[in-house]
PDB file of C-alpha atoms in Angstrom:
ATOM      1  CA  MET A 147      66.805  63.706 117.370  1.00 49.00           C
ATOM      2  CA  PRO A 148      67.682  67.338 117.891  1.00 54.00           C
ATOM      3  CA  SER A 149      67.368  68.604 121.610  1.00 49.00           C
ATOM      4  CA  THR A 150      64.855  71.437 122.698  1.00 50.00           C
ATOM      5  CA  SER A 151      67.694  73.879 122.677  1.00 50.00           C
ATOM      6  CA  GLU A 152      68.618  72.997 119.097  1.00 52.00           C
ATOM      7  CA  ILE A 153      65.111  73.385 117.909  1.00 52.00           C
ATOM      8  CA  ALA A 154      64.604  76.428 119.399  1.00 56.00           C
ATOM      9  CA  HIS A 155      67.859  78.067 117.767  1.00 60.00           C
ATOM     10  CA  GLN A 156      65.838  76.980 114.296  1.00 90.00           C
ATOM     11  CA  PHE A 157      63.159  79.569 114.786  1.00 96.00           C
ATOM     12  CA  ASP A 158      63.491  83.231 114.093  1.00 98.00           C
ATOM     13  CA  SER A 159      63.585  85.768 116.997  1.00 98.00           C
ATOM     14  CA  ILE A 160      60.455  87.702 117.727  1.00 98.00           C
ATOM     15  CA  GLU A 161      62.111  90.914 117.053  1.00 98.00           C
ATOM     16  CA  ASP A 162      63.385  89.722 113.528  1.00 98.00           C
ATOM     17  CA  THR A 163      59.907  88.416 112.629  1.00 99.00           C
ATOM     18  CA  ILE A 164      58.196  91.649 113.650  1.00 99.00           C
ATOM     19  CA  ALA A 165      60.754  93.622 111.356  1.00 99.00           C
ATOM     20  CA  ALA A 166      60.020  91.478 108.349  1.00 99.00           C
ATOM     21  CA  PHE A 167      56.013  91.790 109.202  1.00 99.00           C
ATOM     22  CA  LYS A 168      56.352  95.629 109.279  1.00 99.00           C
ATOM     23  CA  ASN A 169      58.043  95.296 105.868  1.00 99.00           C
ATOM     24  CA  GLY A 170      55.149  93.836 104.589  1.00 98.00           C
ATOM     25  CA  GLU A 171      56.241  90.319 104.377  1.00 98.00           C
ATOM     26  CA  PHE A 172      54.792  86.816 105.089  1.00 98.00           C
ATOM     27  CA  ILE A 173      55.820  85.416 108.330  1.00 98.00           C
ATOM     28  CA  ILE A 174      55.231  81.749 109.610  1.00 98.00           C
ATOM     29  CA  VAL A 175      53.814  81.122 113.330  1.00 98.00           C
ATOM     30  CA  LEU A 176      53.465  77.735 114.974  1.00 97.00           C
ATOM     31  CA  ASP A 177      51.306  76.919 117.920  1.00 90.00           C
ATOM     32  CA  SER A 178      52.318  74.214 120.422  1.00 77.00           C
ATOM     33  CA  GLN A 179      52.371  70.600 119.880  1.00 70.00           C
ATOM     34  CA  ASP A 180      49.731  70.017 122.573  1.00 65.00           C
ATOM     35  CA  ARG A 181      47.331  72.560 120.728  1.00 61.00           C
ATOM     36  CA  GLU A 182      47.113  72.234 116.905  1.00 62.00           C
ATOM     37  CA  ASN A 183      51.082  71.828 116.077  1.00 76.00           C
ATOM     38  CA  GLU A 184      50.379  73.633 113.042  1.00 90.00           C
ATOM     39  CA  GLY A 185      51.824  76.697 111.084  1.00 94.00           C
ATOM     40  CA  ASP A 186      49.980  79.482 109.340  1.00 95.00           C
ATOM     41  CA  LEU A 187      51.127  82.043 106.886  1.00 97.00           C
ATOM     42  CA  ILE A 188      50.164  85.489 108.432  1.00 98.00           C
ATOM     43  CA  ILE A 189      50.799  89.048 106.581  1.00 99.00           C
ATOM     44  CA  ALA A 190      49.073  92.333 107.541  1.00 99.00           C
ATOM     45  CA  ALA A 191      45.963  92.901 105.882  1.00 99.00           C
ATOM     46  CA  GLU A 192      46.657  96.799 105.281  1.00 99.00           C
ATOM     47  CA  SER A 193      49.266  96.323 102.598  1.00 96.00           C
ATOM     48  CA  ILE A 194      48.672  93.047 101.245  1.00 98.00           C
ATOM     49  CA  THR A 195      49.005  92.838  97.327  1.00 98.00           C
ATOM     50  CA  ALA A 196      47.111  90.679  94.618  1.00 97.00           C
ATOM     51  CA  ALA A 197      50.710  88.859  94.063  1.00 96.00           C
ATOM     52  CA  GLN A 198      50.828  87.811  97.838  1.00 97.00           C
ATOM     53  CA  MET A 199      47.182  87.001  97.915  1.00 96.00           C
ATOM     54  CA  ALA A 200      47.766  84.793  94.862  1.00 94.00           C
ATOM     55  CA  PHE A 201      50.674  82.869  97.142  1.00 93.00           C
ATOM     56  CA  LEU A 202      48.409  81.738  99.648  1.00 88.00           C
ATOM     57  CA  PRO A 203      45.787  79.401  97.841  1.00 67.00           C
ATOM     58  CA  GLN A 204      48.435  78.499  95.103  1.00 59.00           C
ATOM     59  CA  ALA A 205      47.497  75.348  93.070  1.00 42.00           C
ATOM     60  CA  PRO A 206      50.134  72.720  92.331  1.00 42.00           C
ATOM     61  CA  VAL A 207      51.824  72.832  88.992  1.00 42.00           C
ATOM     62  CA  LEU A 208      53.129  69.812  87.644  1.00 42.00           C
ATOM     63  CA  PRO A 209      56.748  69.737  85.839  1.00 47.00           C
ATOM     64  CA  PRO A 210      56.952  69.078  82.181  1.00 42.00           C
ATOM     65  CA  ARG A 211      55.444  65.672  81.047  1.00 42.00           C
ATOM     66  CA  ASN A 212      57.980  63.069  80.201  1.00 45.00           C
ATOM     67  CA  SER A 213      56.757  62.429  76.742  1.00 41.00           C
ATOM     68  CA  THR A 214      58.793  61.659  73.707  1.00 44.00           C
ATOM     69  CA  PRO A 215      57.229  60.460  70.173  1.00 44.00           C
ATOM     70  CA  THR A 216      58.940  57.234  69.354  1.00 44.00           C
ATOM     71  CA  LYS A 217      58.675  58.152  65.770  1.00 50.00           C
ATOM     72  CA  PRO A 218      57.229  61.068  63.295  1.00 49.00           C
ATOM     73  CA  ASN A 219      53.540  61.500  63.846  1.00 53.00           C
ATOM     74  CA  ALA A 220      53.658  58.495  66.643  1.00 51.00           C
ATOM     75  CA  PRO A 221      51.071  59.160  69.377  1.00 51.00           C
ATOM     76  CA  ILE A 222      52.894  60.687  72.521  1.00 44.00           C
ATOM     77  CA  GLN A 223      53.201  58.084  75.089  1.00 48.00           C
ATOM     78  CA  ILE A 224      52.584  59.702  78.431  1.00 42.00           C
ATOM     79  CA  GLN A 225      54.421  57.769  81.575  1.00 48.00           C
ATOM     80  CA  ARG A 226      52.278  58.198  84.557  1.00 51.00           C
ATOM     81  CA  GLN A 227      54.789  58.944  87.538  1.00 52.00           C
ATOM     82  CA  LYS A 228      54.504  60.267  91.178  1.00 53.00           C
ATOM     83  CA  THR A 229      55.872  63.744  91.427  1.00 50.00           C
ATOM     84  CA  SER A 230      56.072  66.191  94.329  1.00 48.00           C
ATOM     85  CA  LEU A 231      54.290  69.426  93.927  1.00 47.00           C
ATOM     86  CA  THR A 232      56.673  72.196  92.586  1.00 44.00           C
ATOM     87  CA  THR A 233      54.820  75.384  94.064  1.00 46.00           C
ATOM     88  CA  PRO A 234      53.724  76.254  97.766  1.00 48.00           C
ATOM     89  CA  LYS A 235      50.578  74.320  98.665  1.00 52.00           C
ATOM     90  CA  HIS A 236      48.226  75.787 101.150  1.00 54.00           C
ATOM     91  CA  SER A 237      44.624  75.133 102.746  1.00 56.00           C
ATOM     92  CA  GLY A 238      43.355  77.721 100.460  1.00 69.00           C
ATOM     93  CA  LEU A 239      41.172  78.822 103.099  1.00 90.00           C
ATOM     94  CA  ILE A 240      41.717  82.510 103.611  1.00 96.00           C
ATOM     95  CA  CYS A 241      40.906  83.847 106.833  1.00 98.00           C
ATOM     96  CA  ALA A 242      41.258  87.725 108.321  1.00 99.00           C
ATOM     97  CA  PRO A 243      41.779  87.902 111.971  1.00 99.00           C
ATOM     98  CA  ILE A 244      40.641  91.310 113.381  1.00 99.00           C
ATOM     99  CA  THR A 245      39.985  92.973 116.954  1.00 99.00           C
ATOM    100  CA  PRO A 246      36.652  92.829 118.711  1.00 98.00           C
ATOM    101  CA  ASP A 247      35.968  96.470 118.251  1.00 98.00           C
ATOM    102  CA  LEU A 248      36.633  96.227 114.381  1.00 98.00           C
ATOM    103  CA  ALA A 249      34.050  93.426 114.224  1.00 99.00           C
ATOM    104  CA  THR A 250      31.462  95.441 116.087  1.00 98.00           C
ATOM    105  CA  ARG A 251      32.422  98.944 114.267  1.00 98.00           C
ATOM    106  CA  LEU A 252      31.873  96.795 110.870  1.00 99.00           C
ATOM    107  CA  ALA A 253      28.744  95.097 111.888  1.00 98.00           C
ATOM    108  CA  LEU A 254      30.557  91.594 111.516  1.00 99.00           C
ATOM    109  CA  PRO A 255      28.493  89.077 114.018  1.00 98.00           C
ATOM    110  CA  GLN A 256      29.617  85.395 114.576  1.00 98.00           C
ATOM    111  CA  MET A 257      28.861  83.230 111.854  1.00 98.00           C
ATOM    112  CA  VAL A 258      26.716  80.741 114.420  1.00 97.00           C
ATOM    113  CA  THR A 259      25.372  81.421 117.525  1.00 95.00           C
ATOM    114  CA  GLU A 260      26.785  78.126 119.246  1.00 95.00           C
ATOM    115  CA  ASN A 261      30.155  77.563 118.368  1.00 95.00           C
ATOM    116  CA  ALA A 262      31.265  73.897 118.129  1.00 96.00           C
ATOM    117  CA  ASP A 263      34.619  74.451 116.819  1.00 93.00           C
ATOM    118  CA  PRO A 264      37.236  72.394 118.938  1.00 91.00           C
ATOM    119  CA  LYS A 265      39.140  75.565 119.441  1.00 89.00           C
ATOM    120  CA  CYS A 266      36.517  77.817 119.599  1.00 92.00           C
ATOM    121  CA  THR A 267      37.691  79.838 116.704  1.00 95.00           C
ATOM    122  CA  ALA A 268      35.751  82.993 116.308  1.00 98.00           C
ATOM    123  CA  TYR A 269      34.356  82.899 112.596  1.00 98.00           C
ATOM    124  CA  THR A 270      32.242  85.912 111.542  1.00 99.00           C
ATOM    125  CA  VAL A 271      29.896  86.149 108.650  1.00 99.00           C
ATOM    126  CA  THR A 272      32.118  86.244 105.225  1.00 99.00           C
ATOM    127  CA  ILE A 273      32.699  89.334 103.469  1.00 99.00           C
ATOM    128  CA  ASP A 274      33.721  90.799  99.875  1.00 99.00           C
ATOM    129  CA  SER A 275      34.663  94.181  99.256  1.00 99.00           C
ATOM    130  CA  SER A 276      31.623  96.270  97.936  1.00 99.00           C
ATOM    131  CA  ASP A 277      33.916  98.292  95.582  1.00 99.00           C
ATOM    132  CA  ASP A 278      32.729  98.446  92.070  1.00 98.00           C
ATOM    133  CA  SER A 279      35.784  96.776  90.642  1.00 98.00           C
ATOM    134  CA  VAL A 280      34.773  93.491  92.560  1.00 98.00           C
ATOM    135  CA  THR A 281      33.415  90.965  90.404  1.00 97.00           C
ATOM    136  CA  THR A 282      32.886  87.135  91.958  1.00 97.00           C
ATOM    137  CA  GLY A 283      35.109  88.134  94.719  1.00 97.00           C
ATOM    138  CA  ILE A 284      37.165  85.125  94.808  1.00 96.00           C
ATOM    139  CA  SER A 285      40.149  86.375  92.372  1.00 96.00           C
ATOM    140  CA  ALA A 286      43.401  87.404  94.363  1.00 96.00           C
ATOM    141  CA  GLU A 287      42.859  90.854  93.269  1.00 98.00           C
ATOM    142  CA  ASP A 288      39.427  90.975  94.738  1.00 98.00           C
ATOM    143  CA  ARG A 289      40.634  89.171  97.954  1.00 98.00           C
ATOM    144  CA  ALA A 290      43.416  91.495  98.322  1.00 98.00           C
ATOM    145  CA  LEU A 291      41.151  94.414  98.057  1.00 99.00           C
ATOM    146  CA  THR A 292      38.784  93.260 100.545  1.00 99.00           C
ATOM    147  CA  CYS A 293      41.457  92.476 103.123  1.00 99.00           C
ATOM    148  CA  ARG A 294      42.965  96.000 102.625  1.00 99.00           C
ATOM    149  CA  THR A 295      39.518  97.565 102.910  1.00 99.00           C
ATOM    150  CA  LEU A 296      39.009  95.605 105.982  1.00 99.00           C
ATOM    151  CA  ALA A 297      42.281  97.187 107.513  1.00 99.00           C
ATOM    152  CA  SER A 298      41.494 100.575 106.123  1.00 99.00           C
ATOM    153  CA  PRO A 299      40.161 103.350 108.927  1.00 98.00           C
ATOM    154  CA  ALA A 300      37.686 104.640 106.383  1.00 98.00           C
ATOM    155  CA  ALA A 301      35.869 101.128 106.152  1.00 99.00           C
ATOM    156  CA  GLU A 302      32.363 101.427 106.888  1.00 98.00           C
ATOM    157  CA  ILE A 303      29.724  98.557 107.430  1.00 99.00           C
ATOM    158  CA  ASP A 304      28.529  99.138 103.620  1.00 99.00           C
ATOM    159  CA  SER A 305      31.924  98.887 102.393  1.00 99.00           C
ATOM    160  CA  PHE A 306      31.364  95.171 102.246  1.00 99.00           C
ATOM    161  CA  ARG A 307      29.029  92.483 100.680  1.00 98.00           C
ATOM    162  CA  ARG A 308      27.742  89.921 102.657  1.00 98.00           C
ATOM    163  CA  PRO A 309      28.451  86.690 102.353  1.00 98.00           C
ATOM    164  CA  GLY A 310      31.735  86.684 100.604  1.00 98.00           C
ATOM    165  CA  HIS A 311      34.830  84.799 100.034  1.00 97.00           C
ATOM    166  CA  ILE A 312      36.943  86.328 103.123  1.00 98.00           C
ATOM    167  CA  ILE A 313      36.339  84.799 106.483  1.00 98.00           C
ATOM    168  CA  PRO A 314      37.063  87.533 109.156  1.00 99.00           C
ATOM    169  CA  LEU A 315      38.093  85.938 112.508  1.00 99.00           C
ATOM    170  CA  GLN A 316      37.568  87.745 115.996  1.00 99.00           C
ATOM    171  CA  ALA A 317      40.484  87.655 118.118  1.00 99.00           C
ATOM    172  CA  ARG A 318      40.082  87.587 121.874  1.00 98.00           C
ATOM    173  CA  PRO A 319      40.949  91.214 123.511  1.00 98.00           C
ATOM    174  CA  GLY A 320      43.983  89.875 125.445  1.00 98.00           C
ATOM    175  CA  GLY A 321      45.842  88.691 122.121  1.00 98.00           C
ATOM    176  CA  VAL A 322      47.888  85.304 122.925  1.00 98.00           C
ATOM    177  CA  ARG A 323      48.355  85.950 126.377  1.00 98.00           C
ATOM    178  CA  GLU A 324      44.328  85.176 126.495  1.00 98.00           C
ATOM    179  CA  ARG A 325      44.257  82.634 123.923  1.00 96.00           C
ATOM    180  CA  SER A 326      47.282  81.113 122.094  1.00 94.00           C
ATOM    181  CA  GLY A 327      45.725  80.867 118.645  1.00 95.00           C
ATOM    182  CA  HIS A 328      46.976  82.088 115.308  1.00 96.00           C
ATOM    183  CA  THR A 329      43.833  84.515 115.097  1.00 98.00           C
ATOM    184  CA  GLU A 330      45.352  86.446 118.146  1.00 98.00           C
ATOM    185  CA  ALA A 331      49.008  86.083 116.878  1.00 98.00           C
ATOM    186  CA  ALA A 332      48.114  87.701 113.684  1.00 99.00           C
ATOM    187  CA  VAL A 333      46.306  90.935 115.563  1.00 99.00           C
ATOM    188  CA  ASP A 334      49.425  90.873 118.080  1.00 99.00           C
ATOM    189  CA  PHE A 335      52.113  91.166 115.391  1.00 99.00           C
ATOM    190  CA  CYS A 336      49.876  93.678 113.627  1.00 99.00           C
ATOM    191  CA  LYS A 337      49.815  95.874 116.738  1.00 98.00           C
ATOM    192  CA  LEU A 338      53.584  95.342 117.509  1.00 98.00           C
ATOM    193  CA  ALA A 339      54.627  96.365 113.848  1.00 98.00           C
ATOM    194  CA  GLY A 340      52.347  99.572 114.002  1.00 98.00           C
ATOM    195  CA  LYS A 341      49.639  98.267 111.558  1.00 99.00           C
ATOM    196  CA  ALA A 342      46.056  98.217 111.558  1.00 99.00           C
ATOM    197  CA  PRO A 343      44.935  95.380 113.763  1.00 98.00           C
ATOM    198  CA  ALA A 344      43.708  93.144 110.888  1.00 99.00           C
ATOM    199  CA  GLY A 345      45.625  90.392 109.634  1.00 99.00           C
ATOM    200  CA  VAL A 346      45.396  87.636 106.829  1.00 99.00           C
ATOM    201  CA  ILE A 347      46.340  83.826 107.576  1.00 98.00           C
ATOM    202  CA  ALA A 348      46.060  80.522 105.539  1.00 96.00           C
ATOM    203  CA  GLU A 349      46.893  77.201 107.466  1.00 93.00           C
ATOM    204  CA  LEU A 350      50.048  75.110 105.609  1.00 93.00           C
ATOM    205  CA  VAL A 351      49.553  71.879 104.550  1.00 89.00           C
ATOM    206  CA  GLU A 352      51.794  69.062 103.172  1.00 83.00           C
ATOM    207  CA  ASP A 353      52.404  68.723  99.489  1.00 75.00           C
ATOM    208  CA  GLY A 354      51.082  65.217  99.067  1.00 73.00           C
ATOM    209  CA  GLU A 355      52.258  63.345  95.636  1.00 78.00           C
ATOM    210  CA  LEU A 356      50.543  63.774  92.225  1.00 76.00           C
ATOM    211  CA  VAL A 357      50.149  61.161  89.839  1.00 78.00           C
ATOM    212  CA  GLU A 358      50.133  62.559  86.320  1.00 84.00           C
ATOM    213  CA  GLY A 359      46.899  61.776  84.406  1.00 88.00           C
ATOM    214  CA  ILE A 360      45.080  61.353  87.690  1.00 86.00           C
ATOM    215  CA  ALA A 361      42.952  63.970  89.182  1.00 84.00           C
ATOM    216  CA  GLU A 362      44.099  63.391  92.876  1.00 84.00           C
ATOM    217  CA  ILE A 363      46.808  63.880  95.388  1.00 78.00           C
ATOM    218  CA  GLY A 364      48.003  60.999  97.412  1.00 79.00           C
ATOM    219  CA  GLY A 365      50.683  60.832 100.155  1.00 76.00           C
ATOM    220  CA  ASN A 366      50.798  62.841 102.931  1.00 74.00           C
ATOM    221  CA  ASN A 367      47.902  65.423 102.767  1.00 78.00           C
ATOM    222  CA  GLY A 368      47.866  66.398 106.458  1.00 82.00           C
ATOM    223  CA  MET A 369      48.832  69.587 108.142  1.00 88.00           C
ATOM    224  CA  MET A 370      52.398  70.908 107.951  1.00 90.00           C
ATOM    225  CA  ARG A 371      54.420  70.314 111.324  1.00 89.00           C
ATOM    226  CA  ARG A 372      57.207  72.230 112.790  1.00 92.00           C
ATOM    227  CA  ASP A 373      60.016  70.700 110.379  1.00 93.00           C
ATOM    228  CA  GLY A 374      58.021  70.980 107.489  1.00 92.00           C
ATOM    229  CA  CYS A 375      57.214  74.681 108.323  1.00 94.00           C
ATOM    230  CA  LEU A 376      61.038  75.271 108.962  1.00 95.00           C
ATOM    231  CA  ARG A 377      61.734  73.643 105.422  1.00 94.00           C
ATOM    232  CA  PHE A 378      59.110  75.929 103.798  1.00 94.00           C
ATOM    233  CA  GLY A 379      60.449  79.050 105.573  1.00 96.00           C
ATOM    234  CA  LYS A 380      63.752  78.199 104.586  1.00 96.00           C
ATOM    235  CA  LYS A 381      62.745  77.538 101.008  1.00 94.00           C
ATOM    236  CA  TRP A 382      60.605  80.745 100.499  1.00 95.00           C
ATOM    237  CA  GLY A 383      62.901  83.215 102.834  1.00 97.00           C
ATOM    238  CA  ILE A 384      60.274  83.625 105.243  1.00 98.00           C
ATOM    239  CA  LYS A 385      60.629  83.979 109.023  1.00 98.00           C
ATOM    240  CA  VAL A 386      59.469  81.431 111.379  1.00 98.00           C
ATOM    241  CA  CYS A 387      58.442  81.718 114.972  1.00 98.00           C
ATOM    242  CA  THR A 388      56.508  80.008 117.649  1.00 97.00           C
ATOM    243  CA  ILE A 389      53.286  81.615 119.595  1.00 97.00           C
ATOM    244  CA  GLU A 390      55.078  80.630 123.010  1.00 96.00           C
ATOM    245  CA  ASP A 391      57.887  82.727 121.987  1.00 97.00           C
ATOM    246  CA  LEU A 392      55.584  85.653 121.177  1.00 98.00           C
ATOM    247  CA  VAL A 393      54.092  85.275 124.681  1.00 98.00           C
ATOM    248  CA  VAL A 394      57.488  85.553 126.211  1.00 97.00           C
ATOM    249  CA  TYR A 395      58.487  88.529 124.278  1.00 98.00           C
ATOM    250  CA  LEU A 396      54.981  90.019 125.300  1.00 98.00           C
ATOM    251  CA  ASN A 397      55.244  89.488 128.838  1.00 97.00           C
ATOM    252  CA  HIS A 398      58.904  90.760 128.643  1.00 96.00           C
ATOM    253  CA  VAL A 399      57.996  94.159 126.923  1.00 95.00           C
ATOM    254  CA  GLU A 400      54.458  94.762 128.251  1.00 91.00           C
ATOM    255  CA  GLY A 401      54.250  92.798 131.564  1.00 86.00           C
ATOM    256  CA  THR A 402      52.627  89.619 132.768  1.00 75.00           C
ATOM    257  CA  GLY A 403      49.019  91.432 132.954  1.00 57.00           C
ATOM    258  CA  ALA A 404      47.056  88.846 130.785  1.00 48.00           C
ATOM    259  CA  ALA A 405      46.953  85.232 131.630  1.00 46.00           C
ATOM    260  CA  THR A 406      47.823  82.687 128.824  1.00 43.00           C
ATOM    261  CA  ASN A 407      45.007  79.855 128.078  1.00 43.00           C
ATOM    262  CA  GLY A 408      46.791  77.265 125.948  1.00 38.00           C
ATOM    263  CA  LYS A 409      43.562  75.212 125.827  1.00 32.00           C
ATOM    264  CA  HIS A 410      41.686  77.359 123.394  1.00 30.00           C
TER     265      HIS A 410
END
């Protein structure tokens, strides 16, 4: 089993992660093992492309079927076999962390009056862009436009339709030093990279196993933990860091004015 120091060396530095984020790339951020112990893909909302949005809720794709006719005109015999997914697999739930000020300016109230979420994630009402080019709101192009509009300084209340297919999340004012969640991490990275304070996040889940000819995914369908996130980051060239390291970095560059609350 690797030591704590060996594990720490597998993560990217916050400085390198900020640089990648500033360059418009995805990053993976993990929270602590005593919280959710999960990794989220995070990217800045202001510049997300349709191609990047399509990467988030990517559907599994099977490799070519093992099917060979035994003789001319004979029916194809399909051998059912387990296979791993060949493309990235994420939860498919796309959220957009924003600051409280932005939520107020765009009239995005909380989704419920009494939040029963164990981590008190502050979901607002869902939105789609009200641009004439938007159709159902669910396509990668539509969702990317909604997120870019959310980050635009020109956005107004009527820039959005309600309900929609993007879920804004209201971050705590103190960022990860007030609440050590992915919502706050996304907004903090936006600020550190000099971008509009609106991000796009999706939780990473394990691949599971497909059996060709059966419409289900078996095996490990749980959340992607530390080792899985590190492998995923290496496979796709994505920087991977932790919220704990982000807190340390912020305390170093900004001082320790805000308290960390690891319980929420």
